[in-house]
Coordinates of N, CA and C in Angstrom, one line a residue:
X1 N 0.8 -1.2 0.0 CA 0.0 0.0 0.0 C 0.9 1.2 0.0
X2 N 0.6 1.9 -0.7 CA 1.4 3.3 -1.1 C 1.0 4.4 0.3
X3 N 2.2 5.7 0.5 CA 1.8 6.2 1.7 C 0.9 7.2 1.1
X4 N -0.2 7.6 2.0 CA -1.5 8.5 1.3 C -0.4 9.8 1.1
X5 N -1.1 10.8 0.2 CA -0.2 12.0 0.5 C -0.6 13.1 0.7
X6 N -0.6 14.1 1.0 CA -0.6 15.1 1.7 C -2.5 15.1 1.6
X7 N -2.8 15.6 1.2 CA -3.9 15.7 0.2 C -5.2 14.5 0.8
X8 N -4.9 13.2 0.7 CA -5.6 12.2 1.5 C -5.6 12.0 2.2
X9 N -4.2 12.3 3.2 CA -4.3 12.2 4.4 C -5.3 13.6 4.8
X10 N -5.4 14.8 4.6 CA -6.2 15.8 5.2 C -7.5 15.4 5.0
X11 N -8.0 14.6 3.4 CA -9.5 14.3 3.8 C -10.0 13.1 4.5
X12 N -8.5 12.3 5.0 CA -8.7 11.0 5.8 C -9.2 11.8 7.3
X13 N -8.2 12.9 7.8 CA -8.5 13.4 8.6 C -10.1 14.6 8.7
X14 N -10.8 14.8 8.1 CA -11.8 14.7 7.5 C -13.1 14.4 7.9
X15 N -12.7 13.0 7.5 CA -13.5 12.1 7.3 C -13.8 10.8 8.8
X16 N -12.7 11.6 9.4 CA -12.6 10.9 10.7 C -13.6 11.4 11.5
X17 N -12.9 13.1 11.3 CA -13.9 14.2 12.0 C -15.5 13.7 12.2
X18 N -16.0 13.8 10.7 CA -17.4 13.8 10.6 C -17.6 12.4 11.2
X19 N -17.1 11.7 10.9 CA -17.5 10.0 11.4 C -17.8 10.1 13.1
X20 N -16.7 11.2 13.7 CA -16.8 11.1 15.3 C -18.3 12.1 15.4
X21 N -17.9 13.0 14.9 CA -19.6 13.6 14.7 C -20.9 12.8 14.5
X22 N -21.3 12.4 13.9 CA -22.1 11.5 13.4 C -22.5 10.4 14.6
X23 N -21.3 10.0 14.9 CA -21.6 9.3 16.2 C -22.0 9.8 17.5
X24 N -21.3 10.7 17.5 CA -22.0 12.0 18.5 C -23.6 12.4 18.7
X25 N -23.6 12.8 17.4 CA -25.2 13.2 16.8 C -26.0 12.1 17.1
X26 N -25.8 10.9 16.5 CA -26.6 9.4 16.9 C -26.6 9.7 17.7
X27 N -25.7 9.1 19.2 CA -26.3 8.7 20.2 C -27.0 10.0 20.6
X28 N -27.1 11.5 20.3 CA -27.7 12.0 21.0 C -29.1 12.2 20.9
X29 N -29.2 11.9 19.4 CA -30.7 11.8 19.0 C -31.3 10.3 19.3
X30 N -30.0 9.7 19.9 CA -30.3 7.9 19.8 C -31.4 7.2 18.8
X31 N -30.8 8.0 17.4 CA -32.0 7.4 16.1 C -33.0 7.9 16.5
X32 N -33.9 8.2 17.4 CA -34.8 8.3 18.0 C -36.3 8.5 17.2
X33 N -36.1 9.5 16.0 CA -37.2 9.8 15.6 C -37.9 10.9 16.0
X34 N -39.3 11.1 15.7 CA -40.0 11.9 15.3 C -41.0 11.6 16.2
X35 N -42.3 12.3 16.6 CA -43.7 11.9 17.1 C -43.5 10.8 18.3
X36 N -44.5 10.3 18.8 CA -44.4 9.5 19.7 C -43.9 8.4 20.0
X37 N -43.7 7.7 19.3 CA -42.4 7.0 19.1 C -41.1 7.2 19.0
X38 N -40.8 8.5 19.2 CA -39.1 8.8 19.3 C -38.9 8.6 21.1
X39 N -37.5 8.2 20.7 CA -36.7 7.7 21.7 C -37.1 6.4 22.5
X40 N -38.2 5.6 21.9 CA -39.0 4.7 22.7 C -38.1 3.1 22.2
X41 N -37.0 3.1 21.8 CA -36.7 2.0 22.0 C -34.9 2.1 21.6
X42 N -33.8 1.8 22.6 CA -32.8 1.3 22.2 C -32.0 0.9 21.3
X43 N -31.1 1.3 20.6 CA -30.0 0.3 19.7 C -30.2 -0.9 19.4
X44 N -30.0 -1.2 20.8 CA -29.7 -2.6 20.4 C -31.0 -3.6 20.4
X45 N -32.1 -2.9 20.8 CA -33.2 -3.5 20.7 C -33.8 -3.5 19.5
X46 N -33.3 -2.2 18.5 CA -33.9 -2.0 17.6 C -32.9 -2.9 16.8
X47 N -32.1 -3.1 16.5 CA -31.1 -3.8 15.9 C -32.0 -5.3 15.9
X48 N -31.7 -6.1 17.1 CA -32.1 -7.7 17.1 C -33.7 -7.3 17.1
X49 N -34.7 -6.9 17.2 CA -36.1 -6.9 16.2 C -35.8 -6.9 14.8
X50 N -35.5 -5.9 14.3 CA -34.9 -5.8 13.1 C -34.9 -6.9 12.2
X51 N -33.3 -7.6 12.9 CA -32.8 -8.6 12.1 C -33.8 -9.7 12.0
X52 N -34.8 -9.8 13.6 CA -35.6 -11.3 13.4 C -36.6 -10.9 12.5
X53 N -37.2 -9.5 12.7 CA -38.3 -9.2 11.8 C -37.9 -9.7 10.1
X54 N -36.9 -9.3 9.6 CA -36.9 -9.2 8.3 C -35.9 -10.8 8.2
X55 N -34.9 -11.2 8.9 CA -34.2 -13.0 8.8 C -35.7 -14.2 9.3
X56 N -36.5 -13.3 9.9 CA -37.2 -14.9 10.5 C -36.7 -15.3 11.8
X57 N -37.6 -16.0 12.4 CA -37.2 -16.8 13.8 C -36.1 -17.5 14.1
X58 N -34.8 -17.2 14.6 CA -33.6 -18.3 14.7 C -33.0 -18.4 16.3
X59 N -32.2 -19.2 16.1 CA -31.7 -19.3 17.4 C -30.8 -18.4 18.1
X60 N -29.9 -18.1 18.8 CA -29.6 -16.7 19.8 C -27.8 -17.2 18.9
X61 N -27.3 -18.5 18.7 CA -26.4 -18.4 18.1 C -26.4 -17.7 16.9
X62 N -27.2 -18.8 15.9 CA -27.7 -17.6 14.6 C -28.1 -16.6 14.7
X63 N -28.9 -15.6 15.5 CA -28.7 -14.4 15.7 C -27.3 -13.7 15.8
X64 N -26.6 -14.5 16.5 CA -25.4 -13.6 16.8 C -24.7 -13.5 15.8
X65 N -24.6 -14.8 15.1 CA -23.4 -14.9 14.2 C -24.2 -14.0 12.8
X66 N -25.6 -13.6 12.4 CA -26.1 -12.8 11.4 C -25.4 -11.7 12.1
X67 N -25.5 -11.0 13.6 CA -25.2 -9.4 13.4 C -23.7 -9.3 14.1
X68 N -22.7 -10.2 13.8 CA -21.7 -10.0 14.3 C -20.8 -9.9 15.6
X69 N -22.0 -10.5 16.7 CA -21.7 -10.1 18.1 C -21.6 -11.4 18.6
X70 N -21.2 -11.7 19.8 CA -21.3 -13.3 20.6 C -22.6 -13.3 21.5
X71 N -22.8 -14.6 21.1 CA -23.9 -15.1 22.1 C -24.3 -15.0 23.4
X72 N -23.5 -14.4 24.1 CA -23.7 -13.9 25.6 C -24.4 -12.3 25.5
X73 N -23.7 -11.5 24.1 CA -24.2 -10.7 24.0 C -26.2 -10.5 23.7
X74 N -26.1 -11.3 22.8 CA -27.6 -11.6 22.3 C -28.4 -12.0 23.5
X75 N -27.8 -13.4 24.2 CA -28.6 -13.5 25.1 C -28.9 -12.4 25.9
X76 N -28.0 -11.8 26.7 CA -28.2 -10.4 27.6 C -28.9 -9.6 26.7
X77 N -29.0 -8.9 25.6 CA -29.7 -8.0 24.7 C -31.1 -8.4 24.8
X78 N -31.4 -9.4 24.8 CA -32.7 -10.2 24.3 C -33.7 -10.5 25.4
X79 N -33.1 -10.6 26.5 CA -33.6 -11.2 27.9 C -35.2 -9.8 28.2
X80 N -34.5 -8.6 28.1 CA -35.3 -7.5 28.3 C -36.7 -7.6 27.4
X81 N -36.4 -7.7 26.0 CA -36.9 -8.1 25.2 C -38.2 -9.3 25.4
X82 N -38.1 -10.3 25.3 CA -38.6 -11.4 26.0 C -39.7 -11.1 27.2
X83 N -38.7 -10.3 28.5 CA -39.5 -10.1 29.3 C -40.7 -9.0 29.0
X84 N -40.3 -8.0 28.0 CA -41.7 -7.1 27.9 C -42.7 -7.3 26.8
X85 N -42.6 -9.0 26.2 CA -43.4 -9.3 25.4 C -42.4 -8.9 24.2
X86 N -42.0 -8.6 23.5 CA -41.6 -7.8 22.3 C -41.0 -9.4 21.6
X87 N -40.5 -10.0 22.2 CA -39.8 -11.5 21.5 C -40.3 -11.9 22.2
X88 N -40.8 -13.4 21.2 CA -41.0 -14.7 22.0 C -40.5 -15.9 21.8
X89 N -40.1 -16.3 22.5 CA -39.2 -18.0 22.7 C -40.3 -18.9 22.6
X90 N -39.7 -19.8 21.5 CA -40.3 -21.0 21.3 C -39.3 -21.9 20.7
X91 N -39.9 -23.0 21.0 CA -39.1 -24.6 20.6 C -38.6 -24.6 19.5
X92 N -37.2 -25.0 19.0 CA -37.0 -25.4 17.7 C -38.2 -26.7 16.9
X93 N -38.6 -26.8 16.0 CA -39.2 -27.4 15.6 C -38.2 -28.9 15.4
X94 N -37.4 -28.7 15.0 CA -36.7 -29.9 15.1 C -35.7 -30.8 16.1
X95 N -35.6 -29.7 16.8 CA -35.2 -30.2 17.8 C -35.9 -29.1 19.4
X96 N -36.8 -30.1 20.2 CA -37.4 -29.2 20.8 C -36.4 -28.8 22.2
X97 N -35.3 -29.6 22.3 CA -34.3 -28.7 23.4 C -33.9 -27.1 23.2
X98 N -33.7 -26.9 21.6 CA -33.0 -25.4 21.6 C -34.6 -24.5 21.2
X99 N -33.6 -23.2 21.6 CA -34.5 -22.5 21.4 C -34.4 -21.7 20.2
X100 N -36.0 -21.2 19.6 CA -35.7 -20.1 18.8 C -36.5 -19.0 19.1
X101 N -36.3 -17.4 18.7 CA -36.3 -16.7 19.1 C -37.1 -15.9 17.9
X102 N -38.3 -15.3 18.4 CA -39.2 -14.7 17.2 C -39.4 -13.6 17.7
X103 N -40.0 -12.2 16.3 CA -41.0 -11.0 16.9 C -42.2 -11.6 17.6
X104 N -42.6 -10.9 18.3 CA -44.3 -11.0 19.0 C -44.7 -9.8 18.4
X105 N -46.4 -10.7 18.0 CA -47.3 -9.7 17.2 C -46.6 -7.7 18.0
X106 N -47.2 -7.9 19.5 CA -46.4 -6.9 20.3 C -45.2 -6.4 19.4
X107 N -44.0 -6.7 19.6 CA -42.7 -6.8 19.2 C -43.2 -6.3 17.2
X108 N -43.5 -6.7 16.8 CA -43.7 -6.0 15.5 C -44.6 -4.9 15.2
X109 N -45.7 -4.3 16.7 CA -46.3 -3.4 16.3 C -45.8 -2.1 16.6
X110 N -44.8 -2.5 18.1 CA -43.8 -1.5 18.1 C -42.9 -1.4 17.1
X111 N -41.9 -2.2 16.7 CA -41.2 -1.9 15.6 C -41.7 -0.7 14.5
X112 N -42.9 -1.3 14.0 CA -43.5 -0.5 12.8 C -43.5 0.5 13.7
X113 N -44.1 1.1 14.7 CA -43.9 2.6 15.3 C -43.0 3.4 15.2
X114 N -41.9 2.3 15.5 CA -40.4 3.1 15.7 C -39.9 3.1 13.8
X115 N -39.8 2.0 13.4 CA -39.6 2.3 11.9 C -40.4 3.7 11.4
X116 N -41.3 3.8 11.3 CA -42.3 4.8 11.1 C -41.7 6.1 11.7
X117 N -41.4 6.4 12.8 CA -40.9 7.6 13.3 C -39.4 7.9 12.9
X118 N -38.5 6.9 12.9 CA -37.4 7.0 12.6 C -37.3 7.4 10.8
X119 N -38.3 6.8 10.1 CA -38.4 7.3 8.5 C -38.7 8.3 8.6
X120 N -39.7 9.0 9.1 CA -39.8 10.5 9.6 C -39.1 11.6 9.9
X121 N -37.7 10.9 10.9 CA -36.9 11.7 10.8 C -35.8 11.9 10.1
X122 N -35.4 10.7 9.6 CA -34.5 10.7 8.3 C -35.3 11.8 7.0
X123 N -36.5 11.7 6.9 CA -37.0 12.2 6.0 C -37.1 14.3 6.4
X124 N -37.3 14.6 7.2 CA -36.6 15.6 7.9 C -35.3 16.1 7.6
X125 N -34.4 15.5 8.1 CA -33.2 15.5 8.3 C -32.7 16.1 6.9
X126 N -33.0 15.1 6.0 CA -32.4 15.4 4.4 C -33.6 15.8 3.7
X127 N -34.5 16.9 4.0 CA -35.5 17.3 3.5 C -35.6 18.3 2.1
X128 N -34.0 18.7 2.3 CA -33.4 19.8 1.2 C -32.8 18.6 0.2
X129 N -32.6 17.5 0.1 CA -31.4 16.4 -0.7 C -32.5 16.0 -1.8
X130 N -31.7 15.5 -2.8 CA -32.6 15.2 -4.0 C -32.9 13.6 -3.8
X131 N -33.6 12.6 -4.4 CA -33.6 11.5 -4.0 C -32.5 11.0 -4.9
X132 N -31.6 11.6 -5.4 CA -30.0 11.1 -6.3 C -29.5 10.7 -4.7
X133 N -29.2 12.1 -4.3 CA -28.2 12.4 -3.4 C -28.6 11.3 -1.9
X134 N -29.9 11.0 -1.7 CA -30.5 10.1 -0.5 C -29.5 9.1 -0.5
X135 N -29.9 8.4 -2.1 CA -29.9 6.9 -2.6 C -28.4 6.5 -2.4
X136 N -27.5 7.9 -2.9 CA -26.2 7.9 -3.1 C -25.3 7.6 -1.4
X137 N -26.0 8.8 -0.3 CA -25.9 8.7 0.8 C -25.2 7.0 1.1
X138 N -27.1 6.6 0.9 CA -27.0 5.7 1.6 C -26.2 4.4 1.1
X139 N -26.5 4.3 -0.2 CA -25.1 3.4 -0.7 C -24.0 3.7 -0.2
X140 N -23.5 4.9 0.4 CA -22.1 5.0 0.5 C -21.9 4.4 2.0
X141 N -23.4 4.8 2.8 CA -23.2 4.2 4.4 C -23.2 3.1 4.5
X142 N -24.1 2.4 3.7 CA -24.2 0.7 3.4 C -22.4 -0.2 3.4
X143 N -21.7 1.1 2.4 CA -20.3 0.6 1.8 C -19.4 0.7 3.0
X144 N -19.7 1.9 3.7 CA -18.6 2.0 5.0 C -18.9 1.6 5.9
X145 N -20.2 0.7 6.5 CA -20.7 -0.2 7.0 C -20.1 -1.4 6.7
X146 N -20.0 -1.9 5.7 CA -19.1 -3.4 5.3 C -18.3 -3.3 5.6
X147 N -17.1 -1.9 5.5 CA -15.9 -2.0 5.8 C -15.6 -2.0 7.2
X148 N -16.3 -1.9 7.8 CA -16.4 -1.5 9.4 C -16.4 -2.9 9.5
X149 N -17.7 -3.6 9.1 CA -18.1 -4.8 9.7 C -16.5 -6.1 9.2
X150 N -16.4 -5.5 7.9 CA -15.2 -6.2 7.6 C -14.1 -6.5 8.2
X151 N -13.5 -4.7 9.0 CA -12.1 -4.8 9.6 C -12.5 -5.8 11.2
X152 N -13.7 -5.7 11.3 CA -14.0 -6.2 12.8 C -13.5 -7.5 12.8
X153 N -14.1 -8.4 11.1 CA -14.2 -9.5 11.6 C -12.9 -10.2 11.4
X154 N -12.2 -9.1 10.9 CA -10.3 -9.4 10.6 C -9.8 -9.3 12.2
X155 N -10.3 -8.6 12.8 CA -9.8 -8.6 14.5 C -10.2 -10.1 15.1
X156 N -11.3 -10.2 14.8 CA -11.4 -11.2 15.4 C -11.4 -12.4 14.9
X157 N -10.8 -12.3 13.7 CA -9.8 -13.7 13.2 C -8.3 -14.0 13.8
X158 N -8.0 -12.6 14.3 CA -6.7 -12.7 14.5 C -5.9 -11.7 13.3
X159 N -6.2 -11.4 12.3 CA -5.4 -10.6 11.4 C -5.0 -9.5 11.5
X160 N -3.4 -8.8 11.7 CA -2.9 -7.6 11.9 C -3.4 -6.8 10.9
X161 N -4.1 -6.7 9.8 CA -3.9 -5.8 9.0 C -5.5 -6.6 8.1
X162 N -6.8 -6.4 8.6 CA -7.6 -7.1 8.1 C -7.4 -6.3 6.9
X163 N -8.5 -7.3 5.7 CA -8.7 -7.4 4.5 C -9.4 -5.9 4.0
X164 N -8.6 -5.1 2.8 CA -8.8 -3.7 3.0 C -10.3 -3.9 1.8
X165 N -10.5 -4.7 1.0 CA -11.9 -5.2 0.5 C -12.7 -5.6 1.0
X166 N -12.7 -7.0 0.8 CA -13.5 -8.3 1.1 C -15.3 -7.7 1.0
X167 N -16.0 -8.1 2.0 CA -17.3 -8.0 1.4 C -17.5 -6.3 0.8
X168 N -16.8 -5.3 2.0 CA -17.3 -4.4 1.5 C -17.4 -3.7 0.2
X169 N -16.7 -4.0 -0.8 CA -17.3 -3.7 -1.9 C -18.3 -4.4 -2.7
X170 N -18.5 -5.3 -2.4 CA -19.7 -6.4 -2.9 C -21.6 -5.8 -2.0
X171 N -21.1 -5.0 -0.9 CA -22.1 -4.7 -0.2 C -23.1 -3.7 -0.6
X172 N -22.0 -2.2 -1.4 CA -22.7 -1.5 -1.9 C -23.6 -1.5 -2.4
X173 N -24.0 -2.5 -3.4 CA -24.9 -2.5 -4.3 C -26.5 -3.1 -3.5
X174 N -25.7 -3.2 -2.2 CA -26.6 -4.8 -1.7 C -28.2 -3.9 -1.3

């Protein structure tokens, strides 16, 4: 890899900036949204509905291994969940020792709330953007999303210098 130069390095530096921003702004609006549904549900809650809503009912391993995290995590994330109705645990079908892990009618009517309010505010937010410039956004967050998700999973292979591709360029388009 060639050293960046003068020039890239200032919009690497940049591009750091706004990235720490951004993260800033998130948690302070915590996604939250718009109307009565803003602020009414967590990260991480909104994240594992999410994924079961749109992957289907699996188990807390397959959960984990779809969003990247370990199974202690899921389990602890999920337990809340569970308890205020929003997931419900039920038997594998084929094997009825393990468990799988579904939305509840509940758990999907809030969702749609929170989806709903959160479109609201995204739609706000970029109220002045053309729907080029939305579409463009978001492919680009989609892209630097892979690469995030990518360098993670080079850490936790063990790789000094994960893979400066691999999915994330395949993801853009996704």
């Amino acid at each position: 890899m060639s050293k960046p130069t003068e020039t890239s390095t200032e919009l690497l530096e940049r591009l750091q900036h706004q990235v720490a921003l951004f993260a800033r702004r998130a948690e302070q609006t915590r996604l939250g949204g718009v109307g009565k549904a803003r602020n009414s549900m967590d990260r991480a809650a909104y994240l594992l509905l999410n994924r079961l809503d749109r992957e289907g009912p699996m188990g807390v391993k397959a959960l984990a291994e779809s969003m990247g995290i370990d199974s202690s995590t899921v389990t602890r994330q999920v337990a809340p969940l569970v308890d205020t109705g929003l997931v419900k645990r039920t038997s594998h079908p084929d094997d009825g020792r393990a468990v799988v892990l579904a939305v509840s009618p509940r758990g999907r009517a809030r969702l749609d709330d929170v989806r709903d309010s959160r479109r609201r505010l995204m739609a706000q937010v970029t109220e002045g953007w053309t729907d080029q410039e939305r579409e463009l956004f978001t492919a680009l967050l989609i892209r630097f999303n892979a690469g995030l998700a990518d360098w993670h999973a080079g850490l936790t292979r063990g790789d000094d210098e994960p893979a400066e591709q691999g999915a994330a360029s395949g993801a853009a388009g996704a």
